[in-house]
Coordinates of C-alpha atoms and ligand atoms in Angstrom, one line a residue:
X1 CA 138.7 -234.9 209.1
X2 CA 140.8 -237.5 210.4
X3 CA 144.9 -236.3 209.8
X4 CA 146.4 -237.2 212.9
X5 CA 148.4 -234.8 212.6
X6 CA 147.2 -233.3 216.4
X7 CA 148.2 -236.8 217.4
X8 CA 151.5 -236.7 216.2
X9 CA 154.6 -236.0 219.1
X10 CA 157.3 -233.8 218.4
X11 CA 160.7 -235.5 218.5
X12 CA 164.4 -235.2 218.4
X13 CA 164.8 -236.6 215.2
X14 CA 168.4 -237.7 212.8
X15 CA 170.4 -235.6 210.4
X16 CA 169.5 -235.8 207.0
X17 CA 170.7 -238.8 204.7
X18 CA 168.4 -238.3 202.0
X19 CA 168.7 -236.3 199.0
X20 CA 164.9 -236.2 198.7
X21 CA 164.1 -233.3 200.5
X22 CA 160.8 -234.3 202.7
X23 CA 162.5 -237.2 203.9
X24 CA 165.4 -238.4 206.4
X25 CA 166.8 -241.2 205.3
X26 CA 165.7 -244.2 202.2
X27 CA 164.7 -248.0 203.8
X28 CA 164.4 -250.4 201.0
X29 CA 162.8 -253.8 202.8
X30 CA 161.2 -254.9 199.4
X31 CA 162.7 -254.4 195.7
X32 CA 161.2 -254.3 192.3
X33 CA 158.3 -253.2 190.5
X34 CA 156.7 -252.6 187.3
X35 CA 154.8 -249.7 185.7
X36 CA 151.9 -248.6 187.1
X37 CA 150.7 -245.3 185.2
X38 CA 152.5 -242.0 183.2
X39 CA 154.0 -240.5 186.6
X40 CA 156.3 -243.7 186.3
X41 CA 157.6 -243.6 182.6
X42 CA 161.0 -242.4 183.8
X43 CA 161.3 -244.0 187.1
X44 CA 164.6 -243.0 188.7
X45 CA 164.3 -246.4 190.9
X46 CA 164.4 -248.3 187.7
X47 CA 167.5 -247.3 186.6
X48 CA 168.9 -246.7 190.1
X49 CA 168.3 -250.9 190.3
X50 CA 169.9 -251.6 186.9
X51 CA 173.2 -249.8 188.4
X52 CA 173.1 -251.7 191.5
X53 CA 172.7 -255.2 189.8
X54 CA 175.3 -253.6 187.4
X55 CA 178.2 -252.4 190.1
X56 CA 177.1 -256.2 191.7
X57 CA 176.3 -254.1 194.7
X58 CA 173.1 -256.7 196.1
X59 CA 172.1 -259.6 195.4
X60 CA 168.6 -258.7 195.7
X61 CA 168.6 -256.7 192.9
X62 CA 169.4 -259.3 190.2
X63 CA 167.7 -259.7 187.5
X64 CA 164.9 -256.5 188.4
X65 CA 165.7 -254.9 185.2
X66 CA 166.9 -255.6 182.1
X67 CA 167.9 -253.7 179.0
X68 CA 165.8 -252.6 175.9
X69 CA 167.2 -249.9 173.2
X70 CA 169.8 -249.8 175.5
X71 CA 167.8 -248.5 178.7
X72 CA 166.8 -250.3 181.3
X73 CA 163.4 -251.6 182.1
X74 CA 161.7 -253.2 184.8
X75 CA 161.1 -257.2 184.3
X76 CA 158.2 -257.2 187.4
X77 CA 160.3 -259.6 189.2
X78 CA 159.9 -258.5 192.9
X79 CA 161.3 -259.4 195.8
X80 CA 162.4 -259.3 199.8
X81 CA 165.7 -257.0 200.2
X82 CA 168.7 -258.7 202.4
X83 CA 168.8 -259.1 205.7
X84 CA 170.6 -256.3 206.3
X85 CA 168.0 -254.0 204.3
X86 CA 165.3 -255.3 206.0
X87 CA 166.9 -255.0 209.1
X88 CA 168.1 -251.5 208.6
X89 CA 165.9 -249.3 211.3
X90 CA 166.4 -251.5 213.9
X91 CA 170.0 -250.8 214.1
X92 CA 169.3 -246.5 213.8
X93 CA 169.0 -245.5 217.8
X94 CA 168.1 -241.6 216.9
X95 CA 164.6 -241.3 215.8
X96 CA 164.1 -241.1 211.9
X97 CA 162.0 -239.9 209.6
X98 CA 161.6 -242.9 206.8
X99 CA 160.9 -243.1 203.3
X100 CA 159.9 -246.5 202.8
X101 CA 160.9 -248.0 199.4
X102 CA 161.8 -245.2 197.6
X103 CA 163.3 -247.9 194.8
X104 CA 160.2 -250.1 194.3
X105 CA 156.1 -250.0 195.8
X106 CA 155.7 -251.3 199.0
X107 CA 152.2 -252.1 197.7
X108 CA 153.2 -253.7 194.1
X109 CA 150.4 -256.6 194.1
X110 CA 153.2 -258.8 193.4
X111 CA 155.0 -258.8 196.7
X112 CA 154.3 -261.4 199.0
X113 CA 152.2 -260.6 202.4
X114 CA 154.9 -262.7 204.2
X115 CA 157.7 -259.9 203.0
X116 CA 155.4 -256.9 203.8
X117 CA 155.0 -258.8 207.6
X118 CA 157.9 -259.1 208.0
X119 CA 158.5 -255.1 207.1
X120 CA 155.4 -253.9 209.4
X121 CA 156.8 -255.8 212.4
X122 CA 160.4 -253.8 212.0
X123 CA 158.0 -250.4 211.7
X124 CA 155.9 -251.5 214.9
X125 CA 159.2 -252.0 217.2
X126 CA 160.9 -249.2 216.0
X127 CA 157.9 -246.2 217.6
X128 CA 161.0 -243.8 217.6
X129 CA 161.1 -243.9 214.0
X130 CA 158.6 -242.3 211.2
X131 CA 157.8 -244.1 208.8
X132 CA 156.5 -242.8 205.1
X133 CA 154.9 -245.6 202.9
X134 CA 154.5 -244.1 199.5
X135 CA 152.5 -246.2 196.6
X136 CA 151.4 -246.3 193.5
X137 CA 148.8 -248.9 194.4
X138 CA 146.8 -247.7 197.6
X139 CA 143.9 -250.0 196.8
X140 CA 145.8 -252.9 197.5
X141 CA 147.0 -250.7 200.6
X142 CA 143.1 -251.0 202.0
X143 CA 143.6 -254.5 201.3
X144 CA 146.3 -255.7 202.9
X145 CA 145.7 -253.7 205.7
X146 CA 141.9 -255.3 205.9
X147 CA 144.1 -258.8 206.3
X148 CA 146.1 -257.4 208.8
X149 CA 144.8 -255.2 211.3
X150 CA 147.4 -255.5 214.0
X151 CA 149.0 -253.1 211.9
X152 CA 146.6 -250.9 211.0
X153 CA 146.5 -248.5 214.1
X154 CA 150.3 -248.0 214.0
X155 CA 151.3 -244.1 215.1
X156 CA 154.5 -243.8 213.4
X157 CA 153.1 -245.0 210.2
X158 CA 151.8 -242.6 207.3
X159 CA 151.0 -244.1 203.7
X160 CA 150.8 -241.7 200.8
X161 CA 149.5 -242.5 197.3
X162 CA 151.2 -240.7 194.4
X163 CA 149.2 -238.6 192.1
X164 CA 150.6 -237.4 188.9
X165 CA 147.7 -236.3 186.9
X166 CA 143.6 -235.6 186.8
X167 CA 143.3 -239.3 185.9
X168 CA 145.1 -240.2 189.0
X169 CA 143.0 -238.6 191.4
X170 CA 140.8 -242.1 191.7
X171 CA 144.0 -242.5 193.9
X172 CA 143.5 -240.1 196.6
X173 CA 139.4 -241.7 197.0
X174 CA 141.3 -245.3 197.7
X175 CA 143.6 -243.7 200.0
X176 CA 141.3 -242.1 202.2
X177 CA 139.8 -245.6 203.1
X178 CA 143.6 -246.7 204.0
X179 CA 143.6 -246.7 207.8
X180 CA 146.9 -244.7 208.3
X181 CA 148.2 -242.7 211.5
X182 CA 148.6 -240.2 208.2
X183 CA 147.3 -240.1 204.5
X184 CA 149.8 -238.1 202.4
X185 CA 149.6 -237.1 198.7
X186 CA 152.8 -236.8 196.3
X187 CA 151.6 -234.7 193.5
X188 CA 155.3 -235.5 191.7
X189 CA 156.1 -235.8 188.8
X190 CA 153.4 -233.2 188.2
X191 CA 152.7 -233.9 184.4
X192 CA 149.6 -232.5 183.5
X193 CA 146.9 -230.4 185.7
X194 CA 145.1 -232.2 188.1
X195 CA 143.2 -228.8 189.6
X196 CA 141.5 -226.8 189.6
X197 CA 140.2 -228.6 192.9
X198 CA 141.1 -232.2 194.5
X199 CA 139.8 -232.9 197.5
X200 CA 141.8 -233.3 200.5
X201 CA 139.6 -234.4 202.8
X202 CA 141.3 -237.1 205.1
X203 CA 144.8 -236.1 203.9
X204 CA 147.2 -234.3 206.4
X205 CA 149.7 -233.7 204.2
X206 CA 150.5 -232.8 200.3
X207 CA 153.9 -232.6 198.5
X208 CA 154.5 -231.1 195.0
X209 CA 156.9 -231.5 192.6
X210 CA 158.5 -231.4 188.8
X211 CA 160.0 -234.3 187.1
X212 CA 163.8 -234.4 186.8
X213 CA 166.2 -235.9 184.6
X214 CA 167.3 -235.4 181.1
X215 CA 163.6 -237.1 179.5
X216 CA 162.3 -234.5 182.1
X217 CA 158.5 -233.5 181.5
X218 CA 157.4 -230.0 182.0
X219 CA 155.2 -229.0 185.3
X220 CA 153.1 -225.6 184.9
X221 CA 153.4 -222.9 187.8
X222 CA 149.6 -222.6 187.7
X223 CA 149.2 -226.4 188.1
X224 CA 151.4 -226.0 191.4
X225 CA 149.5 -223.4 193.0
X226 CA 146.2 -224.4 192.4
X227 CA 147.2 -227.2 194.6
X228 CA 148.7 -225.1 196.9
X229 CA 145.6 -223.0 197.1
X230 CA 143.2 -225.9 198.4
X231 CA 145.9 -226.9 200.8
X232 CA 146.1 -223.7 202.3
X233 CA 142.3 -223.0 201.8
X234 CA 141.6 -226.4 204.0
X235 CA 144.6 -225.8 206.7
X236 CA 146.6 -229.1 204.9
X237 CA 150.5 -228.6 205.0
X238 CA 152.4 -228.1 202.3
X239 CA 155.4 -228.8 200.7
X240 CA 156.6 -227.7 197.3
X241 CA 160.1 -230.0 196.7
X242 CA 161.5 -228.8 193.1
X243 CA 160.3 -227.6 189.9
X244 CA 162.7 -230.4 188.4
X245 CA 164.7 -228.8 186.0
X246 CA 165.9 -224.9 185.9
X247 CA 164.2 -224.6 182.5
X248 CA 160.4 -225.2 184.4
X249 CA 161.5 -222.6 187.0
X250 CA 158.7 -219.9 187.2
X251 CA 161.5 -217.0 187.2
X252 CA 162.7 -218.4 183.7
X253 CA 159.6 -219.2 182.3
X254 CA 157.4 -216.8 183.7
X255 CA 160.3 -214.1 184.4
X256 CA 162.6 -214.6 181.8
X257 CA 165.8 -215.2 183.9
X258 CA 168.6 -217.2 182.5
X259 CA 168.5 -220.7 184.2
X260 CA 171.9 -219.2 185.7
X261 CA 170.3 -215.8 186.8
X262 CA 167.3 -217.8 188.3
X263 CA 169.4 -220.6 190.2
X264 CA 171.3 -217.4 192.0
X265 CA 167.8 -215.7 193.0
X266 CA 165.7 -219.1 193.7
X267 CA 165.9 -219.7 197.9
X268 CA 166.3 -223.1 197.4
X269 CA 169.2 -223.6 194.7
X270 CA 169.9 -227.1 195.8
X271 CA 166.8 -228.6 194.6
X272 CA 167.0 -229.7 191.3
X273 CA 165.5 -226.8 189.3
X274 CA 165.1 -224.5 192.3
X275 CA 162.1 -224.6 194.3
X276 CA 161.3 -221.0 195.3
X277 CA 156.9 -220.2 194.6
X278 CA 155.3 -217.5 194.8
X279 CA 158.8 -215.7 196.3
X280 CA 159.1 -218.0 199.2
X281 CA 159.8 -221.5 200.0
X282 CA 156.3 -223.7 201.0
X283 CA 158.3 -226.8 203.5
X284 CA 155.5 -227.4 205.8
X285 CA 155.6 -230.8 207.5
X286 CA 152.7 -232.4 209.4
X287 CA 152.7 -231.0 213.1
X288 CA 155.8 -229.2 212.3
X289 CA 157.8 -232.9 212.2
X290 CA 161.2 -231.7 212.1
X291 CA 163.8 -233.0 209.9
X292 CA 166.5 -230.3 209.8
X293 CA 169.5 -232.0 211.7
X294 CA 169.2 -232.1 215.6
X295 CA 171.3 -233.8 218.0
X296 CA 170.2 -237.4 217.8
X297 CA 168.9 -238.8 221.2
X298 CA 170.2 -241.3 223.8
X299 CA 168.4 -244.2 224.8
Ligands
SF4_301 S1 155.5 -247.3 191.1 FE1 157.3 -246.1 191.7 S2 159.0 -247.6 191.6 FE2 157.3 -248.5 190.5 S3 157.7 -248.0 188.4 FE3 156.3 -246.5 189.2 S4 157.7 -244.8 189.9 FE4 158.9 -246.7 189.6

């Protein structure tokens, strides 16, 4: 099984500026997308880029959305991000952990080789950094990465491919042919089951998670530990983020807590809808990356 993840140095690494708990910090070098599957029926990104065209806050966001029954909707206009988006890591001296794109898909089969270039060259003179590609679309992953292998044996790149129900699990076979320093799976939003088993073979690291918002959808404790139990059964870290929503929280549903009683007892009351399984917290990271805040490094 081919993780990396014994390949992978420990590093000083920078303090937390993400929200998303797995992550260090957001880089947005590409913008836009359009639906791909259920997981994405209440994309936060999708609204998040309506506000920022709104508040006029980029030009890069213009016209990515637009409004139907009063919410906003993606148009699938895509596009490159500013300079100074694009540019973003090469100005962070203290090693990084990032989550690329975290408002569009890096692998939307829409944006333009030239953009994604122009990204992978950023990723490959910035080693010191981390980089976590998540998509949607890993097929076209395998593809552009067939075009351009100069990037394809980057260290400090992982790609992940979300995975929100059984009929999403074609996913995880197209991402084990992406050639990746790391293959990583976001089972989030978890909307239906997608156990009992999936196979991890080739993946080095699996996150879990419930859908938030008010349109929230609910995820089912038993859906979240039977994919716990194959990452544990085939030594694959794992991280459980959130349940989503206080009201999909095993001690209320399960326990029959208030939402109140359960956000005093879950060991993770910052995550939206708690995140405690099983009566501990599951925060594994591949070779034990850290991103707790550390002293950033000189040089
Ligand atoms: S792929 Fe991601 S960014 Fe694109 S619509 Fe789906 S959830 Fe939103």
């Amino acid at each position: 099984m081919t993780t990396g993840q014994d390949k992978l140095a420990t590093k000083p690494y920078a303090r937390r500026k993400s929200d998303i708990e797995w992550t260090n910090a957001t880089w947005n070098p590409l913008v836009g997308c359009s639906l791909a599957s259920p997981g994405c029926t209440n994309c936060y990104a999708m609204r998040q880029a309506h506000r920022i065209e709104a508040m006029g806050m980029s030009p890069a966001y213009k016209g990515l959305t637009k409004l139907v029954n009063g919410k906003p909707v993606w148009t699938g206009k895509v596009g490159r991000a500013t300079n100074a988006a694009m540019r973003k890591p090469l100005g962070v001296r203290a090693g990084t952990v990032f989550f690329v794109n975290s408002m569009s898909d890096f692998f939307h089969p829409d944006m333009a080789d030239a953009w994604r270039d122009e990204a992978y060259e950023i990723m490959k003179a910035t080693p010191h950094h981390t980089y976590q590609v998540l998509t949607k679309r890993p097929e076209i992953a395998v593809e552009y990465l067939g075009r351009r292998d100069r990037f394809a044996d980057l260290r400090n790149v992982w790609i992940g491919a979300s995975v929100e129900r059984a009929q999403e699990t074609w996913r995880i076979d197209a991402l084990r042919l992406v050639p990746a320093a790391l293959r990583f799976l976001s089972v989030e939003p978890l909307i239906a089951r997608i156990g009992p088993v999936i196979d991890v073979s080739g993946i080095g690291w699996v996150i879990t998670g419930g859908e938030s918002g008010g349109d929230a959808r609910p995820v089912d404790l038993e859906w979240v530990r039977e994919v716990r139990d194959v990452c544990v059964a085939e030594g694959v870290p794992f991280f459980h983020k959130q349940w989503g929503s206080w009201r999909f929280n095993p001690l209320v549903v399960r326990d029959g807590l208030t939402p109140r009683e359960a956000a005093r007892r879950d060991l993770d009351p910052e995550a939206k809808g708690g995140a405690s399984l099983d009566g501990r917290l599951w925060r594994q990271m591949p070779n034990d990356l850290p991103l707790a805040p550390r002293r950033a490094a000189k040089g």
